[in-house]
PDB file of C-alpha atoms in Angstrom:
ATOM      1  CA  MET A   1      -7.073  -9.343  -5.407  1.00 43.00           C
ATOM      2  CA  PHE A   2      -3.391  -9.428  -4.658  1.00 48.00           C
ATOM      3  CA  PHE A   3      -1.335  -8.711  -7.750  1.00 48.00           C
ATOM      4  CA  ASN A   4       1.564  -6.540  -8.736  1.00 51.00           C
ATOM      5  CA  LYS A   5       1.099  -4.258 -11.718  1.00 54.00           C
ATOM      6  CA  GLN A   6       4.080  -3.646 -13.930  1.00 50.00           C
ATOM      7  CA  ARG A   7       4.838   0.072 -13.733  1.00 56.00           C
ATOM      8  CA  LEU A   8       5.396   2.027 -16.924  1.00 64.00           C
ATOM      9  CA  GLU A   9       7.750   4.430 -15.177  1.00 69.00           C
ATOM     10  CA  GLU A  10      10.168   4.050 -12.310  1.00 78.00           C
ATOM     11  CA  ARG A  11       9.136   5.470  -8.931  1.00 82.00           C
ATOM     12  CA  THR A  12      11.522   7.626  -6.939  1.00 85.00           C
ATOM     13  CA  VAL A  13      11.204   7.610  -3.150  1.00 87.00           C
ATOM     14  CA  ILE A  14      10.788  11.132  -1.814  1.00 86.00           C
ATOM     15  CA  ALA A  15       9.517  12.773   1.367  1.00 84.00           C
ATOM     16  CA  VAL A  16       8.102  16.189   0.547  1.00 86.00           C
ATOM     17  CA  HIS A  17       5.442  18.178   2.439  1.00 88.00           C
ATOM     18  CA  GLY A  18       2.713  20.030   0.603  1.00 89.00           C
ATOM     19  CA  ARG A  19      -0.999  20.868   0.669  1.00 93.00           C
ATOM     20  CA  LEU A  20      -3.702  18.892  -1.108  1.00 95.00           C
ATOM     21  CA  ARG A  21      -6.809  20.772  -2.241  1.00 95.00           C
ATOM     22  CA  PHE A  22      -9.980  18.921  -3.239  1.00 95.00           C
ATOM     23  CA  ASP A  23     -13.737  19.319  -2.833  1.00 93.00           C
ATOM     24  CA  GLY A  24     -13.288  22.650  -1.045  1.00 93.00           C
ATOM     25  CA  ARG A  25     -10.848  21.140   1.475  1.00 93.00           C
ATOM     26  CA  ASP A  26      -7.198  21.988   2.056  1.00 93.00           C
ATOM     27  CA  GLU A  27      -5.182  19.322   3.886  1.00 94.00           C
ATOM     28  CA  PRO A  28      -1.518  18.748   4.672  1.00 94.00           C
ATOM     29  CA  VAL A  29       0.022  15.980   2.545  1.00 94.00           C
ATOM     30  CA  THR A  30       3.342  14.182   2.297  1.00 91.00           C
ATOM     31  CA  LEU A  31       4.463  12.900  -1.075  1.00 91.00           C
ATOM     32  CA  ALA A  32       6.164   9.533  -0.525  1.00 90.00           C
ATOM     33  CA  ASN A  33       7.163   8.682  -4.085  1.00 90.00           C
ATOM     34  CA  ALA A  34       6.950  10.221  -7.522  1.00 90.00           C
ATOM     35  CA  SER A  35       7.229   9.397 -11.197  1.00 88.00           C
ATOM     36  CA  PRO A  36       6.992  11.791 -14.145  1.00 87.00           C
ATOM     37  CA  ARG A  37       3.226  11.205 -14.301  1.00 89.00           C
ATOM     38  CA  GLY A  38       2.128  10.591 -10.708  1.00 91.00           C
ATOM     39  CA  VAL A  39       2.738  10.697  -6.971  1.00 93.00           C
ATOM     40  CA  LEU A  40       1.901   8.695  -3.856  1.00 94.00           C
ATOM     41  CA  ALA A  41       0.263  11.033  -1.349  1.00 95.00           C
ATOM     42  CA  LEU A  42       0.033  10.286   2.389  1.00 94.00           C
ATOM     43  CA  LEU A  43      -2.693  12.079   4.366  1.00 94.00           C
ATOM     44  CA  ASP A  44      -5.216  11.421   7.123  1.00 91.00           C
ATOM     45  CA  THR A  45      -8.366  11.332   4.972  1.00 91.00           C
ATOM     46  CA  PRO A  46      -7.547  10.710   1.320  1.00 94.00           C
ATOM     47  CA  PRO A  47     -10.041  11.737  -1.354  1.00 95.00           C
ATOM     48  CA  LYS A  48     -12.037   9.102  -3.231  1.00 94.00           C
ATOM     49  CA  ARG A  49     -11.019   7.643  -6.563  1.00 94.00           C
ATOM     50  CA  GLY A  50     -11.766  10.007  -9.463  1.00 95.00           C
ATOM     51  CA  THR A  51     -11.526  13.201  -7.397  1.00 95.00           C
ATOM     52  CA  ARG A  52      -9.728  16.104  -9.072  1.00 95.00           C
ATOM     53  CA  VAL A  53      -6.986  17.503  -6.831  1.00 96.00           C
ATOM     54  CA  ALA A  54      -4.387  20.245  -6.719  1.00 94.00           C
ATOM     55  CA  ILE A  55      -1.104  19.653  -4.884  1.00 93.00           C
ATOM     56  CA  GLU A  56       0.614  22.811  -3.666  1.00 89.00           C
ATOM     57  CA  ILE A  57       4.354  22.460  -3.144  1.00 85.00           C
ATOM     58  CA  GLY A  58       6.303  25.566  -2.249  1.00 74.00           C
ATOM     59  CA  GLY A  59       3.828  27.908  -3.935  1.00 74.00           C
ATOM     60  CA  SER A  60       3.581  25.880  -7.164  1.00 79.00           C
ATOM     61  CA  ILE A  61       0.557  23.787  -8.096  1.00 86.00           C
ATOM     62  CA  LEU A  62       0.466  20.266  -9.580  1.00 89.00           C
ATOM     63  CA  ASN A  63      -2.989  19.293 -10.866  1.00 92.00           C
ATOM     64  CA  GLY A  64      -4.114  15.681 -11.019  1.00 93.00           C
ATOM     65  CA  GLN A  65      -6.772  13.072 -10.378  1.00 95.00           C
ATOM     66  CA  VAL A  66      -6.946  10.365  -7.703  1.00 96.00           C
ATOM     67  CA  ARG A  67      -6.511   6.941  -9.361  1.00 95.00           C
ATOM     68  CA  TRP A  68      -6.815   4.847  -6.167  1.00 94.00           C
ATOM     69  CA  SER A  69      -7.423   5.534  -2.530  1.00 94.00           C
ATOM     70  CA  GLY A  70      -6.613   3.496   0.563  1.00 91.00           C
ATOM     71  CA  ALA A  71      -5.930   3.794   4.268  1.00 88.00           C
ATOM     72  CA  ASN A  72      -4.115   7.126   4.757  1.00 91.00           C
ATOM     73  CA  ARG A  73      -2.815   7.213   1.178  1.00 94.00           C
ATOM     74  CA  CYS A  74      -3.788   7.658  -2.448  1.00 95.00           C
ATOM     75  CA  GLY A  75      -2.225   7.525  -5.878  1.00 94.00           C
ATOM     76  CA  ILE A  76      -2.532  10.677  -7.955  1.00 95.00           C
ATOM     77  CA  ALA A  77      -2.080  10.802 -11.737  1.00 93.00           C
ATOM     78  CA  LEU A  78      -0.732  14.212 -12.684  1.00 91.00           C
ATOM     79  CA  GLY A  79      -2.251  16.303 -15.454  1.00 85.00           C
ATOM     80  CA  GLY A  80       1.139  16.761 -17.080  1.00 83.00           C
ATOM     81  CA  SER A  81       4.593  15.256 -16.951  1.00 83.00           C
ATOM     82  CA  ILE A  82       7.090  16.496 -14.353  1.00 82.00           C
ATOM     83  CA  SER A  83      10.811  16.033 -13.895  1.00 79.00           C
ATOM     84  CA  VAL A  84      11.294  14.070 -10.682  1.00 80.00           C
ATOM     85  CA  ALA A  85      14.975  15.081 -10.588  1.00 76.00           C
ATOM     86  CA  ASP A  86      13.999  18.748 -10.785  1.00 73.00           C
ATOM     87  CA  LEU A  87      11.333  18.152  -8.132  1.00 72.00           C
ATOM     88  CA  LEU A  88      13.951  16.650  -5.802  1.00 72.00           C
ATOM     89  CA  GLU A  89      16.425  19.464  -6.447  1.00 68.00           C
ATOM     90  CA  GLY A  90      13.763  22.118  -5.881  1.00 62.00           C
ATOM     91  CA  GLN A  91      13.962  23.345  -9.480  1.00 54.00           C
ATOM     92  CA  ALA A  92      10.587  22.142 -10.776  1.00 52.00           C
ATOM     93  CA  VAL A  93       8.847  23.538  -7.732  1.00 53.00           C
ATOM     94  CA  PRO A  94      10.326  24.746  -4.452  1.00 44.00           C
ATOM     95  CA  VAL A  95      10.324  21.831  -2.007  1.00 47.00           C
ATOM     96  CA  THR A  96      10.702  21.353   1.713  1.00 46.00           C
ATOM     97  CA  PHE A  97      12.240  18.011   2.630  1.00 46.00           C
ATOM     98  CA  VAL A  98      11.155  16.042   5.671  1.00 47.00           C
ATOM     99  CA  THR A  99      12.714  13.122   7.475  1.00 48.00           C
ATOM    100  CA  GLU A 100      11.625   9.564   6.703  1.00 50.00           C
ATOM    101  CA  ARG A 101      10.316   9.229  10.261  1.00 49.00           C
ATOM    102  CA  ASP A 102       8.108  12.291   9.868  1.00 48.00           C
ATOM    103  CA  SER A 103       6.755  11.117   6.509  1.00 47.00           C
ATOM    104  CA  ALA A 104       5.535   7.746   7.766  1.00 49.00           C
ATOM    105  CA  LEU A 105       1.934   7.520   8.869  1.00 46.00           C
ATOM    106  CA  GLY A 106       2.339   4.124  10.457  1.00 46.00           C
ATOM    107  CA  ASN A 107       2.167   0.526   9.348  1.00 44.00           C
ATOM    108  CA  PRO A 108      -1.417  -0.464   8.578  1.00 49.00           C
ATOM    109  CA  GLY A 109      -0.834  -4.116   9.469  1.00 51.00           C
ATOM    110  CA  ILE A 110      -1.481  -7.154   7.311  1.00 50.00           C
ATOM    111  CA  PHE A 111      -5.259  -7.367   7.768  1.00 52.00           C
ATOM    112  CA  ARG A 112      -5.902  -3.645   7.288  1.00 53.00           C
ATOM    113  CA  ALA A 113      -3.606  -3.535   4.253  1.00 51.00           C
ATOM    114  CA  ALA A 114      -5.330  -6.564   2.729  1.00 51.00           C
ATOM    115  CA  VAL A 115      -8.843  -5.148   2.953  1.00 48.00           C
ATOM    116  CA  SER A 116      -8.472  -1.355   2.917  1.00 55.00           C
ATOM    117  CA  ASP A 117      -8.102  -0.644  -0.825  1.00 53.00           C
ATOM    118  CA  GLY A 118     -10.609  -0.929  -3.611  1.00 59.00           C
ATOM    119  CA  PRO A 119     -14.359  -1.272  -3.905  1.00 67.00           C
ATOM    120  CA  LEU A 120     -16.454  -2.801  -1.132  1.00 71.00           C
ATOM    121  CA  PHE A 121     -16.957  -6.128  -2.948  1.00 72.00           C
ATOM    122  CA  SER A 122     -13.202  -6.514  -3.418  1.00 70.00           C
ATOM    123  CA  ARG A 123     -12.479  -5.675   0.238  1.00 72.00           C
ATOM    124  CA  VAL A 124     -15.087  -8.179   1.460  1.00 77.00           C
ATOM    125  CA  LEU A 125     -13.739 -10.892  -0.837  1.00 77.00           C
ATOM    126  CA  GLN A 126     -10.141 -10.262   0.267  1.00 77.00           C
ATOM    127  CA  GLY A 127     -11.191 -10.398   3.918  1.00 79.00           C
ATOM    128  CA  LEU A 128     -13.044 -13.677   3.380  1.00 84.00           C
ATOM    129  CA  LEU A 129     -10.048 -15.179   1.580  1.00 82.00           C
ATOM    130  CA  LEU A 130      -7.750 -14.129   4.426  1.00 82.00           C
ATOM    131  CA  VAL A 131     -10.075 -15.718   7.006  1.00 87.00           C
ATOM    132  CA  ALA A 132     -10.389 -18.892   4.867  1.00 87.00           C
ATOM    133  CA  ALA A 133      -6.602 -19.176   4.559  1.00 86.00           C
ATOM    134  CA  VAL A 134      -6.106 -18.872   8.318  1.00 88.00           C
ATOM    135  CA  ALA A 135      -8.940 -21.332   9.028  1.00 88.00           C
ATOM    136  CA  SER A 136      -7.661 -23.922   6.551  1.00 88.00           C
ATOM    137  CA  GLY A 137      -4.158 -23.691   8.008  1.00 84.00           C
ATOM    138  CA  ALA A 138      -5.502 -24.179  11.520  1.00 84.00           C
ATOM    139  CA  PHE A 139      -7.645 -27.114  10.351  1.00 85.00           C
ATOM    140  CA  ALA A 140      -4.686 -28.815   8.648  1.00 82.00           C
ATOM    141  CA  ILE A 141      -2.531 -28.435  11.748  1.00 81.00           C
ATOM    142  CA  SER A 142      -5.302 -29.744  14.003  1.00 79.00           C
ATOM    143  CA  ARG A 143      -5.747 -32.833  11.790  1.00 77.00           C
ATOM    144  CA  LEU A 144      -2.032 -33.612  11.410  1.00 74.00           C
ATOM    145  CA  ALA A 145      -0.711 -32.876  14.897  1.00 67.00           C
ATOM    146  CA  PRO A 146      -2.757 -35.470  16.872  1.00 63.00           C
ATOM    147  CA  ALA A 147      -1.948 -38.233  14.339  1.00 58.00           C
ATOM    148  CA  ALA A 148       1.783 -37.593  14.580  1.00 58.00           C
ATOM    149  CA  LEU A 149       1.728 -37.481  18.381  1.00 61.00           C
ATOM    150  CA  SER A 150      -0.479 -40.526  18.897  1.00 61.00           C
ATOM    151  CA  PRO A 151       1.147 -43.585  20.571  1.00 63.00           C
ATOM    152  CA  ASP A 152      -0.230 -45.779  17.741  1.00 64.00           C
ATOM    153  CA  ALA A 153       1.663 -43.856  15.045  1.00 59.00           C
ATOM    154  CA  PRO A 154       4.386 -45.911  13.313  1.00 59.00           C
ATOM    155  CA  GLN A 155       7.900 -45.162  14.507  1.00 57.00           C
ATOM    156  CA  VAL A 156      10.815 -45.186  12.094  1.00 54.00           C
ATOM    157  CA  ALA A 157      14.135 -46.559  13.284  1.00 53.00           C
ATOM    158  CA  LEU A 158      16.871 -44.216  12.203  1.00 52.00           C
ATOM    159  CA  LEU A 159      19.665 -46.761  11.965  1.00 54.00           C
ATOM    160  CA  ASP A 160      18.219 -49.380   9.626  1.00 54.00           C
ATOM    161  CA  GLY A 161      15.233 -47.503   8.102  1.00 53.00           C
ATOM    162  CA  ARG A 162      12.693 -50.152   9.138  1.00 55.00           C
ATOM    163  CA  VAL A 163       9.201 -49.287  10.356  1.00 53.00           C
ATOM    164  CA  ARG A 164       8.486 -50.817  13.769  1.00 52.00           C
TER     165      ARG A 164
END
């Protein structure tokens, strides 16, 4: 469902290009944020949850495992702790910075974001809840609007507060 987990460690927004290796594939990746124990990776076809990966940044390798996977992104828990400050300064591993515009893969939109992450059952349930919320809002408006606009509806006089 929709909830916000409390993070154990602060995330630092970054925009660093690298390569992600998994299941015999080698794909370009952009790291969008990092903490000492994990990164947010943006790529066209993210690996599935549980996949072991290697992130190559400037010739150095960070090993980890995919903890969650969604539309064009995944969260990767690193095998060891890193210094985000050193990562940003190019001391932990050599880095190549990119612009914010180049790092963005596009806004997935409210519906796609609501139903793109997690197992199939969760995605179906979230989609149904979204449809139910929109339908109930439309139903409430359709029931209230005609009653308020009807000529038989009571009118309130603003000056003396009496119902006419």
